[in-house]
């Protein structure tokens, strides 16, 4: 992938593969089955609203609170679904991933409940709090040098040695299917939305949200919310081909990863638009949610409200669903 | 009240008066009627629980979330009840109070919905954010010098001039009856609790909680939670007579007021015990609630959990209800 035309060829090749693969595999029925499958592992999170924020935004907002989800983020859904879809033989050998974020904790927890080992490859310099979260759920941490090559080699070693199944954080159909259960709950609870907004980093949540919305509420438009400093999804969406990000930079630390390939395919087909905001707008929206709704969210969760407040005319008078992706934030480093 | 024996005589005199007054006025039926009366003005707040905190505490905790209440605190209940119990003639002349805290905002809001004026006497140097909260609900601010005498004189002037009815923040039966609706909701939702803990400052919430618990769940013991630096309720409770506080000091800024007289009477008759914690224990409990439950609370709300964590053996294996009193906190001054 040294130059652009190679990259495009690579993407097009893979898109055909994904097109074949995704559409038959995730259906209205399969998302419902996923919801049943993970029922003992995740919360049906509440939907909150605030008259004060509605007044401020000029529309009616419904916040789906994945900050109250197990492990503090929507990631619990996808990881649980992927683990529970493994065969008996696969389960016996365990699961593996390389991540230091919410997915690592989510996978460790899903594996713990399924009583199988979870091997988490993590850079040796990862923050202690993240290592503790994984260990707290019984995950086995494999430390590696802090670079992508070492992480991938570390993962390969674990997979080779134990025969563990690699569960990636977003570029995986079972993970996307799991994340789709979040929007399913919204529609099952009877919310009739004009628009549904989800943040986009790797694209697992946005892809799942777009698929579920297409099945259960086809009149609802899905919009992706992205930080300006990590706008590869926006740029890929506009260009029509996958453009990975090089040096992402945003306070929304959960959204710094490049869009996954499968995710890009689904998103480019099913999402209405991807909009961006800068960090000062994200911080302002985050503060509004803390002050008016009295809930703790991570910066990534605030991107969607920031988009609504930046583009008021676009949402005026509409019923707008917003997925708050998680609440894992370092409280000693709040940006206000 | 220059010396102790005068104070005791004063208290005993007043206690007889209160005994006559309280018991016939607040009943099982009257609290239910209050709940109906204020139904369009307040939320039925949710009850949250956290497996992680249960494990930490060694008991089963149920958090009644008044931080999600209108105006961000339980105070919305008492103010609404007091305003709505006024006669037509009284209403026409408006209501008044001297307060710069949650009660001022709660009274302004209740008056706004009832379409009557609310005169709020506030020291000229009160924080802008508090003035804005009152003005945002249409309250009329009367500024005064920042001392108790000026406040009381300011209040007297308003009452004399407009004939407005003074609604005090806690030392008032209709206010206590309103606060009692919070525990009523807990028991109506089917929670069978061994213990119910509420923080105590002026004592409106604790007195209402104790009355409601006596009516609807007499086997449940009620415990008051107080900061060590403002422990007049604890000292009064132990002594058996009312001891006002002189220089209260605690991060739990909502609990710095002296216990009210009517409140003391009810509390000394109906509450099992009052326990105290220091500020470091309050801050630690506050952080646990932010991190594990992902909700924003004010320091006063954390005092009850701090008490449970300090006295684990007392609560071991029990079902413990905890009233989180509010969520109005200056986010730029969080103690972590």
mmCIF file of N, CA and C in Angstrom, chain A residues 43 48 51 67-68 70-72 287 289-291 293-297 327-334 336, chain B residues 43 48 51 67-68 70-72 287 289-291 293-297 327-334 336:
data_model
loop_
_atom_site.group_PDB
_atom_site.id
_atom_site.type_symbol
_atom_site.label_atom_id
_atom_site.label_comp_id
_atom_site.label_asym_id
_atom_site.label_seq_id
_atom_site.Cartn_x
_atom_site.Cartn_y
_atom_site.Cartn_z
ATOM 1 N N UNK A 43 -26.502 -4.998 29.582
ATOM 2 C CA UNK A 43 -27.700 -4.273 30.017
ATOM 3 C C UNK A 43 -28.520 -3.814 28.810
ATOM 4 N N UNK A 48 -32.297 8.529 28.003
ATOM 5 C CA UNK A 48 -32.563 9.728 28.797
ATOM 6 C C UNK A 48 -32.851 10.918 27.886
ATOM 7 N N UNK A 51 -35.078 18.364 28.935
ATOM 8 C CA UNK A 51 -35.787 19.521 28.364
ATOM 9 C C UNK A 51 -34.838 20.679 28.126
ATOM 10 N N UNK A 67 -22.981 4.516 28.248
ATOM 11 C CA UNK A 67 -22.060 4.743 29.370
ATOM 12 C C UNK A 67 -22.486 3.919 30.587
ATOM 13 N N UNK A 68 -23.766 3.528 30.627
ATOM 14 C CA UNK A 68 -24.246 2.665 31.710
ATOM 15 C C UNK A 68 -24.104 1.176 31.353
ATOM 16 N N UNK A 70 -22.362 -2.518 30.642
ATOM 17 C CA UNK A 70 -21.301 -3.301 31.273
ATOM 18 C C UNK A 70 -19.957 -2.873 30.686
ATOM 19 N N UNK A 71 -18.913 -2.908 31.479
ATOM 20 C CA UNK A 71 -17.570 -2.389 31.168
ATOM 21 C C UNK A 71 -17.598 -0.915 30.747
ATOM 22 N N UNK A 72 -18.723 -0.245 30.901
ATOM 23 C CA UNK A 72 -18.773 1.205 30.665
ATOM 24 C C UNK A 72 -18.803 1.624 29.217
ATOM 25 N N UNK A 287 -19.551 19.088 28.506
ATOM 26 C CA UNK A 287 -19.897 19.808 29.738
ATOM 27 C C UNK A 287 -21.412 19.960 29.879
ATOM 28 N N UNK A 289 -23.658 17.930 28.797
ATOM 29 C CA UNK A 289 -24.221 16.632 29.203
ATOM 30 C C UNK A 289 -23.964 16.371 30.693
ATOM 31 N N UNK A 290 -22.769 16.672 31.185
ATOM 32 C CA UNK A 290 -22.488 16.517 32.622
ATOM 33 C C UNK A 290 -23.416 17.417 33.450
ATOM 34 N N UNK A 291 -23.537 18.681 33.038
ATOM 35 C CA UNK A 291 -24.271 19.659 33.857
ATOM 36 C C UNK A 291 -25.769 19.459 33.812
ATOM 37 N N UNK A 293 -27.564 16.688 32.292
ATOM 38 C CA UNK A 293 -28.077 15.332 32.424
ATOM 39 C C UNK A 293 -27.506 14.611 33.633
ATOM 40 N N UNK A 294 -26.465 15.177 34.248
ATOM 41 C CA UNK A 294 -25.857 14.594 35.455
ATOM 42 C C UNK A 294 -25.336 13.186 35.213
ATOM 43 N N UNK A 295 -24.744 12.974 34.044
ATOM 44 C CA UNK A 295 -24.142 11.667 33.794
ATOM 45 C C UNK A 295 -22.696 11.844 33.346
ATOM 46 N N UNK A 296 -21.912 10.802 33.598
ATOM 47 C CA UNK A 296 -20.490 10.797 33.251
ATOM 48 C C UNK A 296 -20.314 10.112 31.890
ATOM 49 N N UNK A 297 -19.727 10.826 30.944
ATOM 50 C CA UNK A 297 -19.453 10.240 29.630
ATOM 51 C C UNK A 297 -17.993 10.484 29.273
ATOM 52 N N UNK A 327 -18.556 5.654 29.027
ATOM 53 C CA UNK A 327 -18.312 6.559 30.147
ATOM 54 C C UNK A 327 -16.969 6.346 30.826
ATOM 55 N N UNK A 328 -16.015 5.750 30.096
ATOM 56 C CA UNK A 328 -14.711 5.483 30.720
ATOM 57 C C UNK A 328 -13.758 6.653 30.497
ATOM 58 N N UNK A 329 -13.690 7.508 31.487
ATOM 59 C CA UNK A 329 -12.907 8.729 31.358
ATOM 60 C C UNK A 329 -12.045 8.870 32.607
ATOM 61 N N UNK A 330 -10.850 9.415 32.423
ATOM 62 C CA UNK A 330 -9.985 9.670 33.577
ATOM 63 C C UNK A 330 -10.487 10.933 34.280
ATOM 64 N N UNK A 331 -11.106 10.732 35.451
ATOM 65 C CA UNK A 331 -11.770 11.855 36.126
ATOM 66 C C UNK A 331 -10.786 12.928 36.578
ATOM 67 N N UNK A 332 -9.524 12.559 36.739
ATOM 68 C CA UNK A 332 -8.562 13.608 37.136
ATOM 69 C C UNK A 332 -8.118 14.428 35.941
ATOM 70 N N UNK A 333 -8.578 14.053 34.754
ATOM 71 C CA UNK A 333 -8.179 14.810 33.566
ATOM 72 C C UNK A 333 -9.370 15.330 32.778
ATOM 73 N N UNK A 334 -10.461 15.624 33.448
ATOM 74 C CA UNK A 334 -11.621 16.198 32.753
ATOM 75 C C UNK A 334 -11.215 17.550 32.158
ATOM 76 N N UNK A 336 -12.553 20.328 31.907
ATOM 77 C CA UNK A 336 -13.195 21.535 32.438
ATOM 78 C C UNK A 336 -13.062 21.546 33.962
ATOM 79 N N UNK B 43 -39.912 14.585 38.748
ATOM 80 C CA UNK B 43 -39.701 13.258 38.167
ATOM 81 C C UNK B 43 -39.892 12.182 39.228
ATOM 82 N N UNK B 48 -30.778 3.121 40.793
ATOM 83 C CA UNK B 48 -29.672 2.435 40.111
ATOM 84 C C UNK B 48 -28.937 1.529 41.091
ATOM 85 N N UNK B 51 -23.121 -3.671 40.548
ATOM 86 C CA UNK B 51 -22.534 -4.901 41.108
ATOM 87 C C UNK B 51 -21.152 -4.625 41.681
ATOM 88 N N UNK B 67 -30.307 13.177 41.973
ATOM 89 C CA UNK B 67 -29.487 14.032 41.099
ATOM 90 C C UNK B 67 -30.153 14.183 39.728
ATOM 91 N N UNK B 68 -31.028 13.249 39.364
ATOM 92 C CA UNK B 68 -31.781 13.356 38.106
ATOM 93 C C UNK B 68 -33.103 14.111 38.298
ATOM 94 N N UNK B 70 -35.757 17.248 38.884
ATOM 95 C CA UNK B 70 -35.866 18.625 38.397
ATOM 96 C C UNK B 70 -35.035 19.546 39.295
ATOM 97 N N UNK B 71 -34.461 20.563 38.732
ATOM 98 C CA UNK B 71 -33.496 21.468 39.376
ATOM 99 C C UNK B 71 -32.293 20.727 39.980
ATOM 100 N N UNK B 72 -32.142 19.444 39.681
ATOM 101 C CA UNK B 72 -30.938 18.701 40.074
ATOM 102 C C UNK B 72 -30.875 18.294 41.534
ATOM 103 N N UNK B 287 -15.953 9.623 44.239
ATOM 104 C CA UNK B 287 -15.209 9.146 43.062
ATOM 105 C C UNK B 287 -15.701 7.756 42.639
ATOM 106 N N UNK B 289 -18.667 6.555 42.973
ATOM 107 C CA UNK B 289 -19.965 6.706 42.300
ATOM 108 C C UNK B 289 -19.786 7.234 40.869
ATOM 109 N N UNK B 290 -18.909 8.211 40.693
ATOM 110 C CA UNK B 290 -18.632 8.707 39.331
ATOM 111 C C UNK B 290 -18.069 7.588 38.453
ATOM 112 N N UNK B 291 -17.084 6.856 38.981
ATOM 113 C CA UNK B 291 -16.370 5.877 38.161
ATOM 114 C C UNK B 291 -17.195 4.635 37.876
ATOM 115 N N UNK B 293 -20.704 4.135 38.618
ATOM 116 C CA UNK B 293 -22.087 4.314 38.216
ATOM 117 C C UNK B 293 -22.232 5.299 37.069
ATOM 118 N N UNK B 294 -21.168 6.040 36.767
ATOM 119 C CA UNK B 294 -21.170 6.990 35.643
ATOM 120 C C UNK B 294 -22.240 8.064 35.798
ATOM 121 N N UNK B 295 -22.421 8.523 37.025
ATOM 122 C CA UNK B 295 -23.364 9.621 37.237
ATOM 123 C C UNK B 295 -22.682 10.758 37.988
ATOM 124 N N UNK B 296 -23.216 11.960 37.775
ATOM 125 C CA UNK B 296 -22.686 13.168 38.402
ATOM 126 C C UNK B 296 -23.492 13.457 39.667
ATOM 127 N N UNK B 297 -22.806 13.531 40.800
ATOM 128 C CA UNK B 297 -23.479 13.865 42.062
ATOM 129 C C UNK B 297 -22.712 14.987 42.744
ATOM 130 N N UNK B 327 -27.257 16.663 42.250
ATOM 131 C CA UNK B 327 -26.128 16.611 41.319
ATOM 132 C C UNK B 327 -25.603 17.973 40.925
ATOM 133 N N UNK B 328 -25.879 18.989 41.756
ATOM 134 C CA UNK B 328 -25.432 20.342 41.398
ATOM 135 C C UNK B 328 -24.050 20.618 41.963
ATOM 136 N N UNK B 329 -23.051 20.413 41.104
ATOM 137 C CA UNK B 329 -21.664 20.531 41.543
ATOM 138 C C UNK B 329 -20.924 21.390 40.526
ATOM 139 N N UNK B 330 -19.963 22.167 41.002
ATOM 140 C CA UNK B 330 -19.136 22.959 40.096
ATOM 141 C C UNK B 330 -18.095 22.031 39.463
ATOM 142 N N UNK B 331 -18.297 21.718 38.178
ATOM 143 C CA UNK B 331 -17.454 20.715 37.518
ATOM 144 C C UNK B 331 -15.993 21.144 37.416
ATOM 145 N N UNK B 332 -15.761 22.452 37.474
ATOM 146 C CA UNK B 332 -14.349 22.871 37.406
ATOM 147 C C UNK B 332 -13.669 22.723 38.767
ATOM 148 N N UNK B 333 -14.447 22.367 39.789
ATOM 149 C CA UNK B 333 -13.847 22.231 41.124
ATOM 150 C C UNK B 333 -14.055 20.835 41.712
ATOM 151 N N UNK B 334 -14.133 19.821 40.871
ATOM 152 C CA UNK B 334 -14.264 18.454 41.384
ATOM 153 C C UNK B 334 -13.023 18.120 42.215
ATOM 154 N N UNK B 336 -11.173 15.668 42.513
ATOM 155 C CA UNK B 336 -10.254 14.626 42.029
ATOM 156 C C UNK B 336 -9.886 14.936 40.587
#
